[in-house]
Amino acid sequence: MADTTSSSESLALALLTDIVRLILATLRLAALILENSAQILNLSMQHVASAPPSNEKAGTQRSVTLEASQSDNVYTGAMPLSPGLSTFAVADPESPVAQKGHEKSCQHTLFRPLPLFCDPKTLSRRFYCVTVGRQVGVFDSSVEAEEYTIYVKGAICKGYGTRQEAIDVFLAAHNRGTTHVIGG
């Protein structure tokens, strides 16, 4: 009788141990999934921030304004969230917060397109200036630049050999008033 009780207790203990191990393995897997999801979310936030406001009609043009005095601090003071990502630069001038000075930022950055500039420390060999598209700015990735210009009527994107050349072209286009964010 003692043998059967001891045997059933050891089986129950072994089963309980296996269940605990299974729960721990499941928790480890869930932690890995959450970590990877957080990384994916961080990578995709720049695309969310660049989406046009829901109240803007598709195909409408909006001029992006960047003060000349801000231009130096825009791309030298901002650092990307993680290596290889573009850096958010200047808040949209239509924002009530971003009226003067580069230190103020828009509180509603998720709803307003922002000029994007590539990371100053990038090792990219080509830089892409988008002056008309769903997002405007300077990018170090042709894939990213194409994402903002593909299927956009009248989109303008050109590649340059140096980061500074692409930035100069973008700022010149801006000063002429020819940078436009086109929704859609």
Coordinates of C-alpha atoms in Angstrom, one line a residue:
M1 CA 0.0 0.0 0.0
A2 CA 2.8 2.4 0.9
D3 CA 4.5 1.6 -2.5
T4 CA 1.5 2.6 -4.5
T5 CA 1.1 5.8 -2.6
S6 CA 4.8 6.6 -2.9
S7 CA 4.6 5.7 -6.6
S8 CA 1.6 7.9 -7.3
E9 CA 3.2 10.8 -5.3
S10 CA 6.4 10.5 -7.3
L11 CA 4.4 10.5 -10.6
A12 CA 2.4 13.5 -9.5
L13 CA 5.6 15.3 -8.5
A14 CA 7.2 14.4 -11.9
L15 CA 4.1 15.7 -13.7
L16 CA 4.1 18.9 -11.6
T17 CA 7.8 19.4 -12.4
D18 CA 7.1 18.9 -16.1
I19 CA 4.3 21.4 -15.9
V20 CA 6.5 24.0 -14.2
R21 CA 9.2 23.5 -16.8
L22 CA 6.7 24.0 -19.6
I23 CA 5.4 27.2 -18.0
L24 CA 8.9 28.5 -17.6
A25 CA 9.7 27.7 -21.3
T26 CA 6.4 29.4 -22.3
L27 CA 7.4 32.5 -20.3
R28 CA 10.8 32.7 -21.9
L29 CA 9.3 32.4 -25.3
A30 CA 6.8 35.2 -24.5
A31 CA 9.6 37.4 -23.3
L32 CA 11.5 36.9 -26.5
I33 CA 8.4 37.6 -28.5
L34 CA 7.8 40.8 -26.6
E35 CA 11.4 41.9 -27.0
N36 CA 11.3 41.3 -30.8
S37 CA 7.9 43.1 -31.0
A38 CA 9.3 46.1 -29.2
Q39 CA 12.2 46.2 -31.7
I40 CA 9.8 46.0 -34.6
L41 CA 7.7 48.7 -33.1
N42 CA 10.7 51.0 -32.6
L43 CA 11.7 50.4 -36.2
S44 CA 8.2 51.2 -37.5
M45 CA 7.6 54.3 -35.4
Q46 CA 9.3 56.6 -38.0
H47 CA 6.8 55.3 -40.6
V48 CA 3.9 56.0 -38.3
A49 CA 5.2 59.5 -37.6
S50 CA 5.4 60.2 -41.3
A51 CA 1.8 59.2 -42.1
P52 CA -0.3 62.2 -43.1
P53 CA -3.1 63.3 -40.7
S54 CA -6.3 61.4 -41.2
N55 CA -8.2 64.7 -41.9
E56 CA -5.9 65.6 -44.8
K57 CA -7.2 64.6 -48.2
A58 CA -5.1 62.3 -50.4
G59 CA -3.2 64.1 -53.1
T60 CA -3.1 67.5 -51.4
Q61 CA 0.2 69.4 -51.2
R62 CA 1.5 71.0 -48.1
S63 CA 4.7 73.0 -48.0
V64 CA 7.2 72.1 -45.4
T65 CA 9.0 75.1 -43.8
L66 CA 12.4 75.0 -42.3
E67 CA 14.1 78.1 -41.0
A68 CA 17.6 78.7 -42.4
S69 CA 19.0 79.3 -38.9
Q70 CA 17.7 75.9 -37.8
S71 CA 19.3 73.9 -40.6
D72 CA 22.7 73.4 -39.0
N73 CA 21.2 72.2 -35.7
V74 CA 18.6 70.0 -37.3
Y75 CA 20.8 67.3 -38.5
T76 CA 23.8 67.7 -36.2
G77 CA 21.9 67.7 -32.9
A78 CA 19.6 64.8 -33.6
M79 CA 20.6 61.2 -33.2
P80 CA 18.7 58.1 -34.4
L81 CA 16.9 55.8 -32.0
S82 CA 19.0 52.9 -33.2
P83 CA 21.8 52.5 -35.7
G84 CA 20.8 52.5 -39.3
L85 CA 17.6 54.4 -38.8
S86 CA 16.9 57.9 -40.0
T87 CA 16.7 60.7 -37.5
F88 CA 13.6 62.9 -36.9
A89 CA 14.5 66.5 -37.5
V90 CA 12.2 69.6 -37.5
A91 CA 8.6 69.7 -36.3
D92 CA 6.0 70.7 -38.9
P93 CA 5.8 74.5 -38.8
E94 CA 2.0 74.4 -38.8
S95 CA 2.3 73.0 -35.3
P96 CA 1.5 75.6 -32.6
V97 CA 4.5 74.4 -30.6
A98 CA 7.1 74.6 -33.4
Q99 CA 7.1 78.3 -34.1
K100 CA 10.5 79.6 -33.4
G101 CA 13.8 78.0 -32.4
H102 CA 15.0 74.4 -32.9
E103 CA 14.6 73.4 -29.3
K104 CA 10.8 73.4 -29.3
S105 CA 9.2 70.3 -30.7
C106 CA 5.7 69.3 -31.8
Q107 CA 3.7 67.4 -29.2
H108 CA 1.7 65.7 -32.0
T109 CA 4.6 64.3 -34.0
L110 CA 2.7 61.1 -34.7
F111 CA 0.1 63.1 -36.8
R112 CA 2.4 65.5 -38.7
P113 CA 4.9 64.6 -41.4
L114 CA 8.5 65.6 -40.4
P115 CA 11.5 66.2 -42.6
L116 CA 13.8 63.2 -42.1
F117 CA 17.6 63.4 -42.3
C118 CA 20.0 60.4 -42.4
D119 CA 22.2 59.7 -39.5
P120 CA 25.4 61.9 -39.5
K121 CA 27.5 58.8 -38.8
T122 CA 26.1 56.6 -41.5
L123 CA 28.5 54.7 -43.7
S124 CA 26.2 54.9 -46.7
R125 CA 27.7 55.6 -50.2
R126 CA 24.6 57.3 -51.6
F127 CA 22.2 59.8 -50.1
Y128 CA 18.8 60.5 -51.5
C129 CA 17.0 63.8 -51.4
V130 CA 13.2 63.7 -51.6
T131 CA 11.7 67.1 -52.2
V132 CA 8.2 66.0 -53.2
G133 CA 6.6 62.8 -51.8
R134 CA 4.7 61.4 -48.9
Q135 CA 7.7 62.3 -46.8
V136 CA 10.5 64.8 -47.7
G137 CA 14.1 64.9 -46.5
V138 CA 17.4 63.3 -46.9
F139 CA 17.8 59.6 -46.6
D140 CA 20.7 57.2 -46.6
S141 CA 18.6 54.3 -47.9
S142 CA 17.2 54.0 -51.4
V143 CA 14.5 51.7 -50.1
E144 CA 13.4 54.2 -47.6
A145 CA 13.4 57.1 -50.1
E146 CA 11.5 55.0 -52.6
E147 CA 8.9 54.2 -50.0
Y148 CA 8.0 57.8 -49.8
T149 CA 7.9 58.5 -53.5
I150 CA 6.5 55.3 -55.1
Y151 CA 3.0 55.8 -56.6
V152 CA 3.2 59.5 -55.8
K153 CA 2.4 61.6 -58.9
G154 CA 5.1 64.2 -59.4
A155 CA 7.4 62.8 -56.7
I156 CA 11.0 64.0 -56.8
C157 CA 13.9 61.9 -55.5
K158 CA 17.5 62.2 -56.6
G159 CA 20.6 60.4 -55.3
Y160 CA 23.9 62.2 -54.4
G161 CA 27.4 61.0 -53.5
T162 CA 27.7 62.9 -50.2
R163 CA 25.4 63.6 -47.4
Q164 CA 26.2 67.3 -47.4
E165 CA 25.4 67.6 -51.1
A166 CA 22.0 66.0 -50.6
I167 CA 21.3 68.3 -47.6
D168 CA 22.3 71.4 -49.5
V169 CA 20.0 70.4 -52.4
F170 CA 17.1 69.8 -50.0
L171 CA 17.6 73.1 -48.2
A172 CA 17.9 75.0 -51.5
A173 CA 14.6 73.4 -52.7
H174 CA 13.1 74.3 -49.4
N175 CA 14.2 77.9 -49.7
R176 CA 12.7 78.1 -53.1
G177 CA 9.4 76.7 -51.7
T178 CA 9.5 73.6 -53.8
T179 CA 9.4 70.9 -51.0
H180 CA 5.9 69.4 -50.8
V181 CA 4.4 66.6 -48.7
I182 CA 1.8 64.9 -50.7
G183 CA -0.7 62.7 -48.8
G184 CA -1.9 59.4 -50.1

